[in-house]
Coordinates of N, CA and C in Angstrom, one line a residue:
M48 N 0.8 -1.2 0.0 CA 0.0 0.0 0.0 C 0.9 1.2 0.0
A49 N 2.1 1.1 0.6 CA 2.9 2.3 0.7 C 3.3 2.8 -0.7
A50 N 3.5 1.8 -1.6 CA 3.9 2.1 -2.9 C 2.9 2.9 -3.7
M51 N 1.6 2.8 -3.2 CA 0.5 3.5 -3.8 C 0.2 4.8 -3.3
D52 N 1.0 5.3 -2.3 CA 0.7 6.6 -1.7 C 0.8 7.7 -2.7
G53 N 1.8 7.7 -3.5 CA 1.9 8.8 -4.5 C 1.3 8.5 -5.8
E54 N 0.6 7.4 -5.9 CA 0.1 7.0 -7.2 C -1.3 6.5 -7.0
A55 N -2.1 6.6 -8.0 CA -3.5 6.1 -8.0 C -3.6 5.2 -9.3
G56 N -3.6 3.9 -9.1 CA -3.7 3.0 -10.2 C -2.5 3.1 -11.1
G57 N -1.3 3.4 -10.6 CA -0.1 3.5 -11.3 C 0.1 4.8 -11.9
L58 N -0.8 5.8 -11.7 CA -0.7 7.1 -12.3 C -0.3 8.1 -11.2
P59 N 0.6 9.0 -11.4 CA 1.0 10.0 -10.4 C -0.2 10.9 -10.0
L60 N -0.3 11.3 -8.8 CA -1.3 12.2 -8.3 C -0.9 13.6 -8.7
L61 N -1.6 14.2 -9.6 CA -1.3 15.6 -10.1 C -1.4 16.6 -9.0
A62 N -2.3 16.4 -8.0 CA -2.5 17.3 -6.9 C -1.3 17.5 -6.1
D63 N -0.4 16.5 -6.0 CA 0.8 16.6 -5.2 C 1.9 17.4 -5.9
K64 N 1.7 17.7 -7.1 CA 2.8 18.4 -7.9 C 2.5 19.9 -7.8
A65 N 3.6 20.6 -7.6 CA 3.6 22.1 -7.6 C 3.2 22.6 -9.0
P66 N 2.3 23.5 -9.1 CA 2.0 24.0 -10.4 C 3.2 24.7 -11.1
S67 N 3.4 24.3 -12.4 CA 4.5 24.9 -13.1 C 4.2 26.3 -13.6
H68 N 5.3 27.1 -13.7 CA 5.1 28.5 -14.1 C 4.9 28.5 -15.6
H69 N 3.8 29.2 -16.0 CA 3.5 29.3 -17.4 C 3.5 30.7 -17.8
P70 N 4.6 31.2 -18.5 CA 4.6 32.6 -18.9 C 3.6 32.9 -19.9
E71 N 2.8 34.0 -19.7 CA 1.8 34.4 -20.7 C 2.5 35.3 -21.7
R72 N 2.3 35.0 -23.0 CA 2.8 35.8 -24.1 C 1.6 36.3 -24.9
H73 N 1.1 37.4 -24.6 CA 0.0 38.0 -25.4 C 0.4 39.4 -25.9
F74 N 0.0 39.7 -27.1 CA 0.3 41.0 -27.7 C -0.9 41.9 -27.3
T75 N -0.7 43.0 -26.6 CA -1.8 43.8 -26.1 C -1.8 45.2 -26.7
S76 N -1.0 45.5 -27.7 CA -0.9 46.8 -28.3 C -1.6 46.8 -29.7
G77 N -2.7 46.1 -29.8 CA -3.3 46.0 -31.2 C -3.7 47.3 -31.8
E78 N -4.2 48.2 -31.0 CA -4.7 49.5 -31.5 C -3.6 50.3 -32.1
V79 N -2.5 50.4 -31.4 CA -1.3 51.1 -31.9 C -0.8 50.5 -33.2
V80 N -0.7 49.2 -33.2 CA -0.2 48.5 -34.4 C -1.1 48.7 -35.6
R81 N -2.4 48.7 -35.3 CA -3.4 49.0 -36.3 C -3.2 50.4 -36.9
D82 N -3.0 51.4 -36.1 CA -2.7 52.7 -36.5 C -1.5 52.8 -37.3
V83 N -0.4 52.2 -36.9 CA 0.9 52.2 -37.6 C 0.7 51.5 -39.0
I84 N 0.0 50.4 -39.0 CA -0.2 49.7 -40.3 C -1.0 50.6 -41.2
M85 N -2.0 51.2 -40.7 CA -2.9 52.1 -41.6 C -2.0 53.3 -42.1
G86 N -1.2 53.9 -41.3 CA -0.5 55.1 -41.7 C 0.6 54.7 -42.7
V87 N 1.4 53.7 -42.3 CA 2.6 53.3 -43.1 C 2.1 52.8 -44.5
S88 N 1.1 51.9 -44.5 CA 0.7 51.3 -45.7 C 0.2 52.3 -46.7
D89 N -0.6 53.3 -46.2 CA -1.1 54.3 -47.1 C 0.0 55.3 -47.5
G90 N 0.9 55.6 -46.5 CA 2.0 56.4 -46.8 C 3.0 55.9 -47.9
L91 N 3.2 54.6 -47.8 CA 4.0 54.0 -48.9 C 3.3 53.9 -50.2
T92 N 2.1 53.7 -50.2 CA 1.3 53.4 -51.5 C 0.9 54.7 -52.2
V93 N 0.3 55.6 -51.5 CA -0.3 56.8 -52.2 C 0.7 57.7 -52.8
P94 N 1.8 58.2 -52.0 CA 2.8 59.0 -52.7 C 3.6 58.3 -53.7
F95 N 3.8 57.0 -53.5 CA 4.4 56.2 -54.5 C 3.7 56.2 -55.9
A96 N 2.3 56.0 -55.8 CA 1.5 56.0 -57.0 C 1.5 57.4 -57.6
L97 N 1.4 58.5 -56.8 CA 1.5 59.8 -57.3 C 2.8 60.1 -58.0
A98 N 3.9 59.8 -57.4 CA 5.2 60.0 -58.0 C 5.3 59.3 -59.3
A99 N 4.8 58.0 -59.3 CA 4.9 57.3 -60.6 C 4.1 57.9 -61.7
G100 N 2.9 58.4 -61.3 CA 2.0 59.0 -62.3 C 2.6 60.2 -62.8
L101 N 3.1 61.1 -62.0 CA 3.8 62.3 -62.5 C 5.0 62.0 -63.3
S102 N 5.8 61.0 -62.9 CA 6.9 60.6 -63.7 C 6.5 60.1 -65.1
G103 N 5.4 59.4 -65.1 CA 4.8 58.9 -66.4 C 4.4 60.1 -67.3
A104 N 4.0 61.2 -66.7 CA 3.6 62.4 -67.4 C 4.8 63.3 -67.8
S105 N 6.0 62.7 -67.6 CA 7.3 63.4 -67.9 C 7.5 64.7 -67.1
A106 N 7.0 64.7 -65.9 CA 7.2 65.9 -65.0 C 8.7 65.8 -64.5
P107 N 9.3 67.0 -64.3 CA 10.7 67.0 -63.7 C 10.7 66.5 -62.3
S108 N 11.8 66.1 -61.8 CA 12.0 65.5 -60.4 C 11.5 66.6 -59.4
S109 N 11.9 67.8 -59.7 CA 11.5 68.9 -58.7 C 10.0 69.0 -58.5
L110 N 9.3 68.9 -59.6 CA 7.8 69.0 -59.6 C 7.3 67.7 -58.9
V111 N 7.8 66.6 -59.2 CA 7.3 65.4 -58.5 C 7.6 65.4 -57.1
L112 N 8.7 65.9 -56.7 CA 9.1 66.0 -55.2 C 8.2 67.0 -54.5
T113 N 7.9 68.2 -55.2 CA 7.1 69.2 -54.6 C 5.6 68.7 -54.4
A114 N 5.1 68.0 -55.4 CA 3.8 67.5 -55.4 C 3.7 66.4 -54.4
G115 N 4.7 65.5 -54.3 CA 4.8 64.4 -53.4 C 4.8 64.9 -51.9
L116 N 5.6 65.9 -51.6 CA 5.7 66.4 -50.3 C 4.4 67.0 -49.9
A117 N 3.7 67.8 -50.8 CA 2.4 68.4 -50.5 C 1.4 67.3 -50.2
E118 N 1.5 66.2 -51.0 CA 0.5 65.1 -50.8 C 0.8 64.4 -49.4
V119 N 2.0 64.3 -49.0 CA 2.4 63.7 -47.8 C 1.8 64.5 -46.6
A120 N 2.0 65.8 -46.7 CA 1.5 66.7 -45.7 C 0.0 66.7 -45.6
A121 N -0.7 66.8 -46.7 CA -2.1 66.8 -46.7 C -2.6 65.4 -46.3
G122 N -2.0 64.3 -46.8 CA -2.4 63.0 -46.4 C -2.3 62.7 -44.9
A123 N -1.1 63.2 -44.3 CA -0.9 63.0 -42.9 C -2.0 63.7 -42.1
I124 N -2.3 64.9 -42.5 CA -3.3 65.6 -41.7 C -4.7 65.0 -41.9
S125 N -5.0 64.6 -43.1 CA -6.3 63.9 -43.3 C -6.4 62.6 -42.6
M126 N -5.4 61.8 -42.7 CA -5.4 60.5 -42.0 C -5.4 60.6 -40.5
G127 N -4.6 61.6 -40.0 CA -4.6 61.8 -38.5 C -5.9 62.3 -38.0
L128 N -6.6 63.2 -38.8 CA -7.9 63.7 -38.4 C -8.9 62.5 -38.4
G129 N -8.8 61.7 -39.5 CA -9.7 60.6 -39.5 C -9.6 59.6 -38.3
G130 N -8.3 59.4 -38.0 CA -8.1 58.5 -36.8 C -8.6 59.1 -35.5
Y131 N -8.4 60.5 -35.4 CA -8.9 61.2 -34.2 C -10.5 61.1 -34.1
L132 N -11.1 61.3 -35.2 CA -12.6 61.3 -35.2 C -13.1 59.9 -35.0
A133 N -12.4 58.9 -35.5 CA -12.9 57.5 -35.3 C -12.8 57.2 -33.8
A134 N -11.6 57.5 -33.2 CA -11.5 57.1 -31.8 C -12.4 58.0 -30.9
K135 N -12.6 59.2 -31.3 CA -13.5 60.1 -30.5 C -14.9 59.5 -30.6
S136 N -15.4 59.1 -31.8 CA -16.7 58.6 -32.0 C -16.9 57.3 -31.1
E137 N -15.8 56.5 -31.1 CA -15.9 55.3 -30.3 C -16.0 55.6 -28.8
A138 N -15.3 56.6 -28.3 CA -15.4 56.9 -26.9 C -16.8 57.5 -26.6
D139 N -17.3 58.3 -27.5 CA -18.7 58.9 -27.3 C -19.7 57.8 -27.3
H140 N -19.6 56.9 -28.2 CA -20.5 55.8 -28.2 C -20.5 55.0 -26.9
Y141 N -19.3 54.7 -26.4 CA -19.2 54.0 -25.2 C -19.9 54.7 -24.0
Q142 N -19.7 56.0 -24.0 CA -20.3 56.8 -22.9 C -21.8 56.8 -23.0
R143 N -22.3 56.9 -24.2 CA -23.8 56.9 -24.4 C -24.4 55.5 -23.9
E144 N -23.7 54.4 -24.3 CA -24.2 53.1 -24.0 C -24.0 52.9 -22.5
M145 N -23.0 53.4 -21.9 CA -22.8 53.2 -20.4 C -23.9 53.9 -19.6
K146 N -24.2 55.1 -20.1 CA -25.3 55.9 -19.4 C -26.6 55.1 -19.5
R147 N -26.9 54.6 -20.7 CA -28.1 53.9 -20.9 C -28.2 52.6 -20.0
E148 N -27.1 51.9 -20.0 CA -27.0 50.7 -19.2 C -27.1 51.0 -17.7
Q149 N -26.5 52.1 -17.3 CA -26.6 52.4 -15.9 C -28.1 52.8 -15.5
E150 N -28.8 53.4 -16.4 CA -30.2 53.7 -16.1 C -31.0 52.4 -16.0
E151 N -30.7 51.5 -16.9 CA -31.4 50.2 -16.8 C -31.2 49.4 -15.6
I152 N -30.0 49.5 -15.1 CA -29.6 48.8 -13.8 C -30.4 49.4 -12.7
I153 N -30.6 50.7 -12.7 CA -31.3 51.4 -11.6 C -32.8 51.1 -11.8
T154 N -33.4 51.2 -13.0 CA -34.8 51.2 -13.2 C -35.4 49.7 -13.3
V155 N -34.6 48.9 -13.9 CA -35.1 47.5 -14.1 C -34.0 46.5 -13.6
P156 N -33.7 46.5 -12.3 CA -32.6 45.6 -11.9 C -32.8 44.2 -12.1
D157 N -34.1 43.7 -11.9 CA -34.3 42.3 -12.0 C -34.1 41.8 -13.5
T158 N -34.5 42.6 -14.4 CA -34.4 42.3 -15.8 C -32.9 42.2 -16.1
E159 N -32.1 43.2 -15.6 CA -30.7 43.2 -15.9 C -30.0 42.0 -15.2
A160 N -30.4 41.6 -14.0 CA -29.9 40.5 -13.3 C -30.2 39.2 -14.1
A161 N -31.4 39.1 -14.7 CA -31.7 37.9 -15.5 C -30.8 37.9 -16.7
E162 N -30.4 39.0 -17.3 CA -29.5 39.0 -18.4 C -28.2 38.5 -18.1
I163 N -27.7 38.7 -16.8 CA -26.4 38.2 -16.4 C -26.5 36.6 -16.5
G164 N -27.6 36.1 -16.0 CA -27.8 34.7 -16.0 C -27.8 34.1 -17.4
E165 N -28.4 34.8 -18.3 CA -28.5 34.4 -19.7 C -27.1 34.4 -20.3
I166 N -26.3 35.4 -20.0 CA -24.9 35.4 -20.4 C -24.1 34.3 -19.9
M167 N -24.2 34.0 -18.6 CA -23.5 32.9 -17.9 C -23.9 31.6 -18.5
S168 N -25.2 31.4 -18.8 CA -25.7 30.1 -19.4 C -25.1 29.8 -20.7
Q169 N -24.7 30.9 -21.4 CA -24.1 30.7 -22.7 C -22.7 30.0 -22.6
Y170 N -22.1 30.1 -21.4 CA -20.8 29.5 -21.1 C -21.0 28.1 -20.5
G171 N -22.2 27.6 -20.5 CA -22.5 26.3 -19.9 C -22.7 26.2 -18.4
L172 N -22.9 27.3 -17.8 CA -23.1 27.4 -16.3 C -24.6 27.2 -16.0
E173 N -24.9 26.4 -14.9 CA -26.2 26.2 -14.4 C -26.6 27.3 -13.5
P174 N -27.9 27.5 -13.3 CA -28.4 28.6 -12.4 C -27.8 28.5 -11.0
H175 N -27.6 27.3 -10.4 CA -27.0 27.2 -9.1 C -25.6 27.5 -9.1
E176 N -24.9 27.5 -10.3 CA -23.5 27.9 -10.3 C -23.3 29.4 -10.5
Y177 N -24.2 30.0 -11.4 CA -24.0 31.4 -11.6 C -24.8 32.3 -10.6
G178 N -25.7 31.7 -9.8 CA -26.5 32.5 -8.9 C -25.6 33.3 -8.0
P179 N -24.6 32.8 -7.3 CA -23.8 33.6 -6.4 C -23.1 34.8 -7.1
V180 N -22.7 34.5 -8.4 CA -22.1 35.6 -9.2 C -23.1 36.7 -9.4
V181 N -24.3 36.4 -9.8 CA -25.3 37.4 -10.0 C -25.6 38.2 -8.7
D182 N -25.6 37.5 -7.5 CA -25.8 38.2 -6.3 C -24.7 39.1 -5.9
G183 N -23.5 38.6 -6.2 CA -22.3 39.4 -6.0 C -22.2 40.7 -6.8
L184 N -22.6 40.6 -8.1 CA -22.6 41.7 -8.9 C -23.7 42.7 -8.5
R185 N -24.8 42.3 -8.1 CA -25.9 43.2 -7.6 C -25.5 44.0 -6.4
R186 N -24.6 43.4 -5.6 CA -24.1 44.2 -4.5 C -23.0 45.2 -4.8
N187 N -22.5 45.1 -6.1 CA -21.5 46.0 -6.5 C -21.9 46.6 -7.8
P188 N -22.6 47.7 -7.8 CA -23.2 48.3 -9.0 C -22.1 48.7 -10.1
Q189 N -20.9 49.1 -9.7 CA -19.9 49.5 -10.7 C -19.4 48.3 -11.4
A190 N -19.2 47.2 -10.6 CA -18.7 45.9 -11.3 C -19.8 45.4 -12.1
W191 N -21.1 45.5 -11.7 CA -22.2 45.1 -12.5 C -22.3 45.8 -13.8
L192 N -22.1 47.2 -13.8 CA -22.1 48.0 -15.0 C -21.0 47.6 -15.9
D193 N -19.8 47.4 -15.3 CA -18.6 47.0 -16.2 C -18.9 45.6 -16.8
F194 N -19.5 44.7 -16.1 CA -19.8 43.4 -16.6 C -20.7 43.5 -17.8
M195 N -21.8 44.3 -17.6 CA -22.8 44.4 -18.7 C -22.2 45.1 -19.9
M196 N -21.4 46.1 -19.7 CA -20.8 46.7 -20.9 C -19.9 45.8 -21.7
R197 N -19.2 44.9 -21.0 CA -18.2 44.1 -21.7 C -18.9 42.8 -22.2
F198 N -19.7 42.1 -21.4 CA -20.2 40.9 -21.9 C -21.6 40.9 -22.5
E199 N -22.4 41.9 -22.2 CA -23.7 42.1 -22.9 C -23.5 42.9 -24.2
L200 N -22.8 44.0 -24.1 CA -22.7 44.9 -25.3 C -21.4 44.7 -26.1
G201 N -20.4 44.0 -25.5 CA -19.2 43.7 -26.1 C -18.3 45.0 -26.3
L202 N -18.4 45.9 -25.4 CA -17.7 47.2 -25.5 C -16.6 47.2 -24.4
E203 N -15.4 47.6 -24.8 CA -14.3 47.8 -23.9 C -14.1 49.3 -23.6
K204 N -13.8 49.6 -22.4 CA -13.7 51.0 -22.1 C -12.5 51.6 -22.8
P205 N -12.7 52.7 -23.6 CA -11.6 53.2 -24.4 C -10.7 54.1 -23.5
D206 N -9.4 54.2 -23.9 CA -8.5 55.0 -23.2 C -8.8 56.5 -23.5
P207 N -8.9 57.4 -22.5 CA -9.3 58.8 -22.7 C -8.3 59.5 -23.7
K208 N -7.1 59.0 -23.7 CA -6.0 59.7 -24.6 C -6.0 59.0 -25.9
R209 N -6.8 58.1 -26.2 CA -6.8 57.3 -27.4 C -6.9 58.1 -28.7
A210 N -7.8 59.1 -28.7 CA -8.1 59.9 -29.9 C -6.8 60.6 -30.3
V211 N -6.2 61.3 -29.4 CA -5.0 62.1 -29.7 C -3.8 61.2 -30.1
Q212 N -3.7 60.1 -29.4 CA -2.6 59.1 -29.7 C -2.8 58.5 -31.1
S213 N -4.0 58.2 -31.4 CA -4.3 57.6 -32.7 C -4.0 58.6 -33.8
A214 N -4.4 59.8 -33.6 CA -4.2 60.8 -34.7 C -2.7 61.0 -34.9
L215 N -1.9 61.1 -33.8 CA -0.4 61.4 -33.9 C 0.2 60.1 -34.5
T216 N -0.2 59.0 -34.1 CA 0.5 57.7 -34.6 C 0.2 57.5 -36.1
I217 N -1.0 57.7 -36.5 CA -1.3 57.6 -37.9 C -0.6 58.6 -38.8
A218 N -0.7 59.9 -38.3 CA 0.0 61.0 -39.1 C 1.5 60.8 -39.2
L219 N 2.1 60.4 -38.1 CA 3.6 60.2 -38.2 C 3.9 59.0 -39.0
S220 N 3.2 58.0 -38.9 CA 3.4 56.8 -39.7 C 3.2 57.1 -41.2
Y221 N 2.2 57.9 -41.5 CA 2.0 58.3 -42.9 C 3.2 59.0 -43.5
V222 N 3.7 60.0 -42.7 CA 4.9 60.8 -43.1 C 6.1 59.9 -43.3
I223 N 6.4 59.0 -42.4 CA 7.5 58.1 -42.5 C 7.4 57.2 -43.8
G224 N 6.2 56.7 -44.0 CA 6.0 55.8 -45.1 C 6.0 56.7 -46.4
G225 N 5.5 57.9 -46.4 CA 5.4 58.7 -47.6 C 6.7 59.2 -48.1
L226 N 7.7 59.4 -47.2 CA 9.0 59.9 -47.6 C 9.8 58.9 -48.3
V227 N 9.5 57.6 -48.1 CA 10.4 56.6 -48.7 C 10.3 56.6 -50.2
P228 N 9.2 56.6 -50.9 CA 9.2 56.7 -52.4 C 9.7 58.0 -52.9
L229 N 9.7 59.1 -52.1 CA 10.1 60.4 -52.6 C 11.6 60.6 -52.4
L230 N 12.3 59.8 -51.6 CA 13.7 60.0 -51.4 C 14.6 60.1 -52.7
P231 N 14.4 59.2 -53.6 CA 15.2 59.2 -54.9 C 15.0 60.5 -55.6
Y232 N 13.9 61.1 -55.6 CA 13.6 62.4 -56.3 C 14.4 63.6 -55.7
M233 N 14.9 63.4 -54.4 CA 15.7 64.4 -53.8 C 17.1 64.4 -54.3
F234 N 17.5 63.3 -54.8 CA 19.0 63.2 -55.2 C 19.2 62.9 -56.7
I235 N 18.1 62.6 -57.4 CA 18.2 62.3 -58.9 C 17.4 63.3 -59.6
S236 N 18.0 64.0 -60.5 CA 17.3 65.1 -61.2 C 16.4 64.6 -62.3
T237 N 16.8 63.5 -62.9 CA 15.9 63.0 -64.0 C 14.8 62.1 -63.4
A238 N 13.6 62.5 -63.8 CA 12.4 61.9 -63.1 C 12.3 60.4 -63.5
Q239 N 12.6 60.0 -64.7 CA 12.5 58.6 -65.1 C 13.5 57.7 -64.3
N240 N 14.8 58.2 -64.2 CA 15.7 57.5 -63.4 C 15.3 57.5 -61.9
A241 N 14.8 58.6 -61.4 CA 14.4 58.6 -60.0 C 13.2 57.7 -59.8
M242 N 12.4 57.6 -60.8 CA 11.2 56.7 -60.6 C 11.7 55.2 -60.5
L243 N 12.6 54.8 -61.4 CA 13.1 53.5 -61.3 C 13.7 53.2 -60.0
T244 N 14.5 54.1 -59.4 CA 15.1 53.9 -58.1 C 14.0 53.9 -57.0
S245 N 13.0 54.7 -57.2 CA 11.9 54.8 -56.2 C 11.1 53.5 -56.2
V246 N 10.9 52.9 -57.4 CA 10.2 51.6 -57.5 C 11.0 50.5 -56.7
G247 N 12.3 50.5 -56.9 CA 13.1 49.5 -56.2 C 13.1 49.7 -54.7
V248 N 13.3 51.0 -54.3 CA 13.3 51.3 -52.8 C 12.0 51.0 -52.2
T249 N 10.9 51.4 -52.9 CA 9.6 51.3 -52.3 C 9.1 49.8 -52.2
L250 N 9.5 49.1 -53.2 CA 9.1 47.6 -53.2 C 9.8 46.9 -52.1
V251 N 11.1 47.3 -51.9 CA 11.8 46.7 -50.7 C 11.2 47.1 -49.4
A252 N 10.8 48.4 -49.3 CA 10.1 48.9 -48.1 C 8.8 48.2 -47.9
L253 N 8.0 48.0 -49.0 CA 6.7 47.3 -48.9 C 6.9 45.8 -48.4
L254 N 7.9 45.2 -49.0 CA 8.2 43.8 -48.6 C 8.5 43.7 -47.1
F255 N 9.4 44.6 -46.7 CA 9.8 44.6 -45.3 C 8.7 45.0 -44.4
F256 N 7.9 46.0 -44.7 CA 6.8 46.4 -43.9 C 5.7 45.3 -43.9
G257 N 5.5 44.6 -45.0 CA 4.5 43.5 -45.0 C 4.9 42.4 -44.2
Y258 N 6.2 42.1 -44.2 CA 6.8 41.0 -43.3 C 6.6 41.3 -41.9
I259 N 6.9 42.5 -41.5 CA 6.8 42.9 -40.1 C 5.3 42.9 -39.7
K260 N 4.4 43.4 -40.6 CA 3.0 43.4 -40.3 C 2.5 42.0 -40.1
G261 N 2.9 41.1 -40.9 CA 2.5 39.7 -40.7 C 3.0 39.1 -39.4
R262 N 4.1 39.5 -38.9 CA 4.6 39.0 -37.7 C 3.8 39.5 -36.5
F263 N 3.4 40.8 -36.6 CA 2.6 41.4 -35.5 C 1.2 40.9 -35.5
T264 N 0.6 40.7 -36.7 CA -0.8 40.4 -36.8 C -1.1 38.9 -36.7
G265 N 0.0 38.1 -36.7 CA -0.2 36.7 -36.6 C -0.4 36.0 -37.9
N266 N -0.3 36.7 -39.0 CA -0.5 36.1 -40.4 C 0.9 35.6 -40.8
R267 N 0.9 34.9 -41.9 CA 2.2 34.4 -42.4 C 3.0 35.5 -43.0
P268 N 4.2 35.8 -42.4 CA 4.9 37.0 -42.7 C 5.3 37.1 -44.2
F269 N 5.7 36.0 -44.8 CA 6.1 36.1 -46.2 C 5.0 36.3 -47.1
L270 N 3.8 35.7 -46.8 CA 2.6 35.9 -47.6 C 2.2 37.4 -47.5
S271 N 2.2 37.9 -46.2 CA 1.9 39.3 -46.0 C 2.8 40.3 -46.7
A272 N 4.1 39.9 -46.8 CA 5.0 40.8 -47.5 C 4.7 40.8 -49.0
I273 N 4.4 39.7 -49.6 CA 4.1 39.6 -51.0 C 2.8 40.4 -51.3
Q274 N 1.8 40.2 -50.5 CA 0.5 40.8 -50.7 C 0.7 42.4 -50.6
T275 N 1.4 42.8 -49.6 CA 1.6 44.3 -49.5 C 2.4 44.9 -50.7
A276 N 3.4 44.2 -51.1 CA 4.2 44.6 -52.3 C 3.4 44.6 -53.6
V277 N 2.5 43.6 -53.7 CA 1.7 43.5 -54.9 C 0.7 44.7 -55.0
I278 N 0.1 45.0 -53.8 CA -0.9 46.1 -53.8 C -0.2 47.4 -54.2
G279 N 0.9 47.6 -53.6 CA 1.7 48.9 -53.9 C 2.1 48.9 -55.4
A280 N 2.5 47.8 -55.9 CA 2.9 47.8 -57.3 C 1.7 48.0 -58.3
I281 N 0.6 47.4 -57.9 CA -0.6 47.6 -58.8 C -1.0 49.1 -58.7
A282 N -1.0 49.7 -57.5 CA -1.4 51.1 -57.4 C -0.5 52.0 -58.2
S283 N 0.8 51.8 -58.1 CA 1.7 52.7 -58.9 C 1.6 52.4 -60.4
A284 N 1.5 51.1 -60.8 CA 1.3 50.8 -62.2 C 0.1 51.4 -62.8
A285 N -1.0 51.4 -62.0 CA -2.2 52.0 -62.5 C -2.1 53.5 -62.7
A286 N -1.5 54.2 -61.7 CA -1.2 55.6 -61.8 C -0.3 56.0 -63.0
Y287 N 0.7 55.2 -63.1 CA 1.7 55.4 -64.2 C 1.0 55.2 -65.6
G288 N 0.2 54.2 -65.7 CA -0.5 53.9 -67.0 C -1.5 55.0 -67.3
M289 N -2.2 55.5 -66.3 CA -3.2 56.5 -66.6 C -2.5 57.8 -67.0
A290 N -1.4 58.1 -66.4 CA -0.7 59.3 -66.8 C -0.2 59.2 -68.3
K291 N 0.3 58.0 -68.6 CA 0.8 57.8 -70.0 C -0.4 57.9 -71.0
A292 N -1.5 57.4 -70.6 CA -2.7 57.4 -71.5 C -3.2 58.8 -71.7
V293 N -3.2 59.6 -70.6 CA -3.6 61.0 -70.8 C -2.6 61.8 -71.6
Q294 N -1.3 61.5 -71.4 CA -0.3 62.2 -72.1 C -0.4 61.9 -73.6
A295 N -0.7 60.6 -73.9 CA -0.8 60.2 -75.3 C -1.9 60.9 -76.1
R296 N -3.0 61.3 -75.3 CA -4.1 62.0 -76.0 C -3.8 63.5 -76.2

């Protein structure tokens, strides 16, 4: 019998073992990464297409550079403003829904408590199992409100600084991405030669950015790199072709 103290039917008793340390590795900066991806991808693609289109129209490098920098400035402001308004609208929506949910907890508490049970039952819990949870939440109105916002409405409380951070992140990312295809035009006076160099530099940047994006988003990095480069190439080729078509007429 002594040999069976640490075993049950020949199997080790797991309860006697100390729990092993399991490091959690979760990426929690999704909103920032999303803003960077949005800014850099547009910044690399739009000025690249614009520069290619102007080069196709036989514009000098100085004109391409001037127009490109103007587009980068305008695009950064526009993208940043769009990011700010999107984040601000999300925060305003959260506040409206929170106020509405708070009023429902006060006016119809039994109905709201029943909704907690419905949510818990979706996770396979029985009434006798989630009953204490419902009672505990009813004794803590703020926790009750937070629970309903997250699990009933699926809304996470936004960061108060999110709107400004989003605007600055998108705008700065757009500027960084937009300067890449314009760099050759700063040093090469002939637009056609500058465009060929810009194509090479930008495609390398798109491949690198697509690879990094794939690593952060959990997609296959090499496939993401190819997709990003193909999209940029199609956009620039379309702009270049349109410029050549208009010039031919």
